[in-house]
Amino acid sequence: MIDMDKYICVFCNERKPTETAETISGDIGICRDCSAKLSGTSYSLPYPGTKNISYIMSPFEYTSIIKSPIIDFKFHNCRAYAPLFAAMMTDYLDSYNVWNDFDCIIPIPLHRCRLKERGYNQSELIAVHISDYLGLPLMTDAVIRKRATKRQSMLKGTARVENVRGAFKCTEKITSKRILLFDDICTTASTLESCAAAFKCSGAEYICALTLAIHVSQKIPIITY
């Protein structure tokens, strides 16, 4: 029987009393101790974008404490983490008054083979909740990944750029759309930029990106497609 006065912190994997929680979603959450160890990003300015992305926003640095829960969420079928991750982003989202500048939020798509293998698109699961919170329409069929690519986490440097070059294709009319592109992690922005390039070619007015976490130890490159 589940103790309704307790939750499991997905960061330290301990069952704790609800009064110790920083954020709770159902019977999981993040405790205050683990929350204090998260590396937050600057609220003052978003990260510079790439050729087709105006800027990138992300509340957390992709450090060791957040890495493990994201990997579990992404690869180990921990779908229940999606609303928790979205709830963890709300303070950061509230710090920016830019959301009326966008027409829609679009999650980075998976290739159909990867989607069949995994059973879900982790970025879409979080984006559903962000869409509701911001009141932005969610578009999940506007772009497809037209060819299977290797996992970016297995590649480095320019190999990441080449891996996703030309990998995306718009399937809906997005002329003059102001797009908020969502992904779970930004490492070098190669995937985000490749997807944004497809939007630009299809007439999008401008594109910005939002992610749960960002790898800030590497300089985000200006990528040319």
Short mmCIF file of C-alpha atoms in Angstrom, two decimals:
data_model
loop_
_atom_site.label_atom_id
_atom_site.label_comp_id
_atom_site.label_asym_id
_atom_site.label_seq_id
_atom_site.Cartn_x
_atom_site.Cartn_y
_atom_site.Cartn_z
CA MET A 1 0.00 0.00 0.00
CA ILE A 2 1.34 3.43 -1.01
CA ASP A 3 1.79 5.92 1.82
CA MET A 4 0.02 9.03 0.50
CA ASP A 5 2.01 11.20 2.91
CA LYS A 6 5.26 10.22 1.22
CA TYR A 7 6.78 10.40 -2.24
CA ILE A 8 9.88 9.08 -4.00
CA CYS A 9 12.52 11.64 -4.93
CA VAL A 10 13.62 10.57 -8.41
CA PHE A 11 16.97 12.29 -7.89
CA CYS A 12 18.12 10.45 -4.75
CA ASN A 13 15.66 7.52 -5.05
CA GLU A 14 14.55 7.85 -1.43
CA ARG A 15 11.01 7.76 -0.08
CA LYS A 16 10.44 10.91 1.94
CA PRO A 17 7.66 12.78 3.76
CA THR A 18 5.77 15.20 1.54
CA GLU A 19 6.84 18.18 3.64
CA THR A 20 10.44 17.66 2.43
CA ALA A 21 9.51 18.09 -1.23
CA GLU A 22 10.43 21.01 -3.44
CA THR A 23 8.14 19.75 -6.20
CA ILE A 24 5.76 16.79 -6.27
CA SER A 25 3.91 15.16 -9.15
CA GLY A 26 1.74 12.26 -8.04
CA ASP A 27 3.85 9.91 -5.93
CA ILE A 28 7.21 11.18 -7.24
CA GLY A 29 9.04 14.45 -6.81
CA ILE A 30 12.29 16.18 -6.02
CA CYS A 31 13.27 16.84 -2.42
CA ARG A 32 14.60 20.19 -1.24
CA ASP A 33 18.06 18.73 -0.64
CA CYS A 34 18.36 17.52 -4.22
CA SER A 35 16.78 20.68 -5.60
CA ALA A 36 19.44 22.74 -3.84
CA LYS A 37 22.12 20.77 -5.67
CA LEU A 38 20.73 21.54 -9.12
CA SER A 39 22.75 24.00 -11.16
CA GLY A 40 20.38 26.66 -12.39
CA THR A 41 21.13 28.89 -15.35
CA SER A 42 21.10 32.67 -15.45
CA TYR A 43 17.68 34.31 -15.44
CA SER A 44 18.98 37.54 -16.94
CA LEU A 45 19.67 36.51 -20.52
CA PRO A 46 18.88 33.45 -22.62
CA TYR A 47 21.68 31.63 -24.41
CA PRO A 48 22.71 32.84 -27.88
CA GLY A 49 21.15 30.92 -30.70
CA THR A 50 22.50 29.57 -33.97
CA LYS A 51 21.94 30.56 -37.57
CA ASN A 52 18.20 29.77 -37.53
CA ILE A 53 17.47 29.98 -33.78
CA SER A 54 17.22 33.44 -32.23
CA TYR A 55 17.98 32.29 -28.68
CA ILE A 56 17.84 29.26 -26.40
CA MET A 57 16.24 29.15 -22.96
CA SER A 58 16.90 26.45 -20.39
CA PRO A 59 16.44 26.45 -16.60
CA PHE A 60 19.06 23.86 -15.63
CA GLU A 61 22.63 23.00 -16.46
CA TYR A 62 23.07 19.41 -17.59
CA THR A 63 25.16 18.26 -14.63
CA SER A 64 25.45 14.91 -12.87
CA ILE A 65 22.49 15.28 -10.51
CA ILE A 66 19.97 15.91 -13.28
CA LYS A 67 21.60 13.58 -15.80
CA SER A 68 20.51 10.30 -14.22
CA PRO A 69 16.76 11.12 -13.98
CA ILE A 70 16.77 12.42 -17.56
CA ILE A 71 18.43 9.22 -18.80
CA ASP A 72 15.87 7.12 -16.90
CA PHE A 73 13.07 9.22 -18.38
CA LYS A 74 14.47 9.04 -21.89
CA PHE A 75 15.65 5.45 -22.14
CA HIS A 76 14.12 3.46 -19.27
CA ASN A 77 10.40 4.10 -19.78
CA CYS A 78 10.02 6.50 -16.84
CA ARG A 79 7.23 8.43 -18.58
CA ALA A 80 5.78 9.59 -15.26
CA TYR A 81 8.74 11.96 -14.93
CA ALA A 82 7.34 14.25 -17.66
CA PRO A 83 4.88 16.26 -15.50
CA LEU A 84 7.50 16.50 -12.75
CA PHE A 85 10.11 17.91 -15.12
CA ALA A 86 7.55 20.37 -16.48
CA ALA A 87 6.60 21.44 -12.94
CA MET A 88 10.29 22.00 -12.16
CA MET A 89 10.44 24.46 -15.06
CA THR A 90 7.55 26.70 -14.01
CA ASP A 91 9.52 29.21 -11.92
CA TYR A 92 11.91 29.67 -14.82
CA LEU A 93 9.05 30.06 -17.28
CA ASP A 94 7.45 32.66 -15.02
CA SER A 95 10.68 34.67 -15.07
CA TYR A 96 10.30 35.44 -18.79
CA ASN A 97 7.49 37.50 -20.25
CA VAL A 98 7.99 36.40 -23.84
CA TRP A 99 5.51 33.60 -24.35
CA ASN A 100 2.92 35.76 -26.13
CA ASP A 101 5.55 36.23 -28.84
CA PHE A 102 5.02 32.64 -30.03
CA ASP A 103 2.25 31.03 -32.05
CA CYS A 104 2.95 27.46 -31.01
CA ILE A 105 5.30 25.05 -29.27
CA ILE A 106 6.75 22.17 -31.32
CA PRO A 107 8.68 19.28 -29.76
CA ILE A 108 11.61 17.76 -31.62
CA PRO A 109 10.26 14.60 -33.31
CA LEU A 110 11.72 11.13 -33.20
CA HIS A 111 12.11 9.02 -36.32
CA ARG A 112 9.28 6.51 -36.63
CA CYS A 113 11.67 3.59 -36.02
CA ARG A 114 13.03 5.16 -32.82
CA LEU A 115 9.49 6.02 -31.70
CA LYS A 116 8.38 2.43 -32.24
CA GLU A 117 11.41 1.16 -30.34
CA ARG A 118 11.02 3.56 -27.40
CA GLY A 119 7.25 3.78 -27.39
CA TYR A 120 7.11 7.52 -26.71
CA ASN A 121 8.72 10.84 -27.59
CA GLN A 122 10.20 12.15 -24.35
CA SER A 123 10.29 15.76 -25.57
CA GLU A 124 6.64 15.64 -26.57
CA LEU A 125 5.63 14.28 -23.15
CA ILE A 126 7.15 17.32 -21.42
CA ALA A 127 5.98 19.76 -24.11
CA VAL A 128 2.35 18.72 -23.53
CA HIS A 129 2.54 20.12 -19.99
CA ILE A 130 4.54 23.21 -20.99
CA SER A 131 1.93 23.91 -23.66
CA ASP A 132 -0.85 23.79 -21.08
CA TYR A 133 1.08 25.97 -18.63
CA LEU A 134 1.95 28.66 -21.16
CA GLY A 135 -1.35 28.47 -23.06
CA LEU A 136 0.50 27.84 -26.32
CA PRO A 137 -0.94 25.49 -28.96
CA LEU A 138 1.04 22.26 -29.25
CA MET A 139 1.90 21.13 -32.78
CA THR A 140 3.17 17.55 -33.03
CA ASP A 141 2.68 16.89 -36.74
CA ALA A 142 4.34 19.99 -38.20
CA VAL A 143 7.70 18.32 -38.75
CA ILE A 144 9.04 14.79 -39.14
CA ARG A 145 12.48 13.25 -38.85
CA LYS A 146 12.70 11.93 -42.40
CA ARG A 147 15.67 9.63 -41.83
CA ALA A 148 16.93 7.66 -38.88
CA THR A 149 19.98 9.16 -37.20
CA LYS A 150 22.46 7.85 -34.69
CA ARG A 151 22.01 8.85 -31.07
CA GLN A 152 23.64 12.24 -30.62
CA SER A 153 24.91 11.18 -27.19
CA MET A 154 27.18 8.68 -28.96
CA LEU A 155 28.82 11.37 -31.11
CA LYS A 156 31.07 14.36 -30.60
CA GLY A 157 31.88 17.64 -32.31
CA THR A 158 31.21 17.95 -36.03
CA ALA A 159 29.89 14.38 -36.15
CA ARG A 160 26.81 15.62 -34.32
CA VAL A 161 26.24 18.27 -36.98
CA GLU A 162 26.63 15.81 -39.85
CA ASN A 163 24.43 13.24 -38.13
CA VAL A 164 21.35 15.50 -38.17
CA ARG A 165 22.07 17.59 -41.25
CA GLY A 166 18.92 17.62 -43.41
CA ALA A 167 17.20 15.12 -41.10
CA PHE A 168 13.94 17.07 -40.72
CA LYS A 169 11.08 17.95 -43.06
CA CYS A 170 8.07 20.20 -42.48
CA THR A 171 4.73 18.52 -43.13
CA GLU A 172 2.36 21.39 -42.31
CA LYS A 173 2.14 25.01 -43.39
CA ILE A 174 4.11 27.18 -40.99
CA THR A 175 4.54 30.33 -43.08
CA SER A 176 5.03 33.36 -40.81
CA LYS A 177 4.77 31.18 -37.68
CA ARG A 178 6.67 32.20 -34.56
CA ILE A 179 7.86 28.87 -33.19
CA LEU A 180 9.02 27.78 -29.76
CA LEU A 181 10.98 24.59 -30.40
CA PHE A 182 11.24 22.18 -27.45
CA ASP A 183 13.76 19.45 -26.65
CA ASP A 184 14.78 17.74 -23.43
CA ILE A 185 18.50 18.57 -23.62
CA CYS A 186 20.67 21.01 -25.53
CA THR A 187 24.30 19.93 -25.86
CA THR A 188 25.65 21.60 -29.00
CA ALA A 189 22.27 22.68 -30.42
CA SER A 190 22.91 20.59 -33.57
CA THR A 191 19.52 18.84 -33.46
CA LEU A 192 17.65 22.04 -32.63
CA GLU A 193 19.41 23.90 -35.42
CA SER A 194 18.74 21.23 -38.02
CA CYS A 195 15.04 21.24 -37.16
CA ALA A 196 14.95 25.04 -37.14
CA ALA A 197 16.57 25.09 -40.60
CA ALA A 198 13.63 23.05 -41.94
CA PHE A 199 11.21 25.56 -40.40
CA LYS A 200 13.05 28.50 -41.92
CA CYS A 201 12.99 26.88 -45.36
CA SER A 202 9.23 26.48 -44.97
CA GLY A 203 8.68 30.15 -44.17
CA ALA A 204 8.70 30.39 -40.36
CA GLU A 205 9.10 33.98 -39.16
CA TYR A 206 11.44 33.11 -36.31
CA ILE A 207 12.35 30.24 -34.04
CA CYS A 208 13.51 30.14 -30.43
CA ALA A 209 14.30 27.04 -28.39
CA LEU A 210 13.40 25.86 -24.90
CA THR A 211 14.95 22.83 -23.19
CA LEU A 212 14.84 21.27 -19.74
CA ALA A 213 18.62 21.25 -19.43
CA ILE A 214 21.60 22.65 -21.30
CA HIS A 215 25.22 21.54 -21.47
CA VAL A 216 26.96 24.86 -20.82
CA SER A 217 30.53 23.56 -20.65
CA GLN A 218 30.62 23.55 -24.43
CA LYS A 219 30.22 26.69 -26.49
CA ILE A 220 27.10 26.49 -28.63
CA PRO A 221 28.41 26.74 -32.18
CA ILE A 222 27.10 28.82 -35.03
CA ILE A 223 26.16 26.07 -37.46
CA THR A 224 25.73 26.65 -41.17
CA TYR A 225 23.36 24.46 -43.17
#
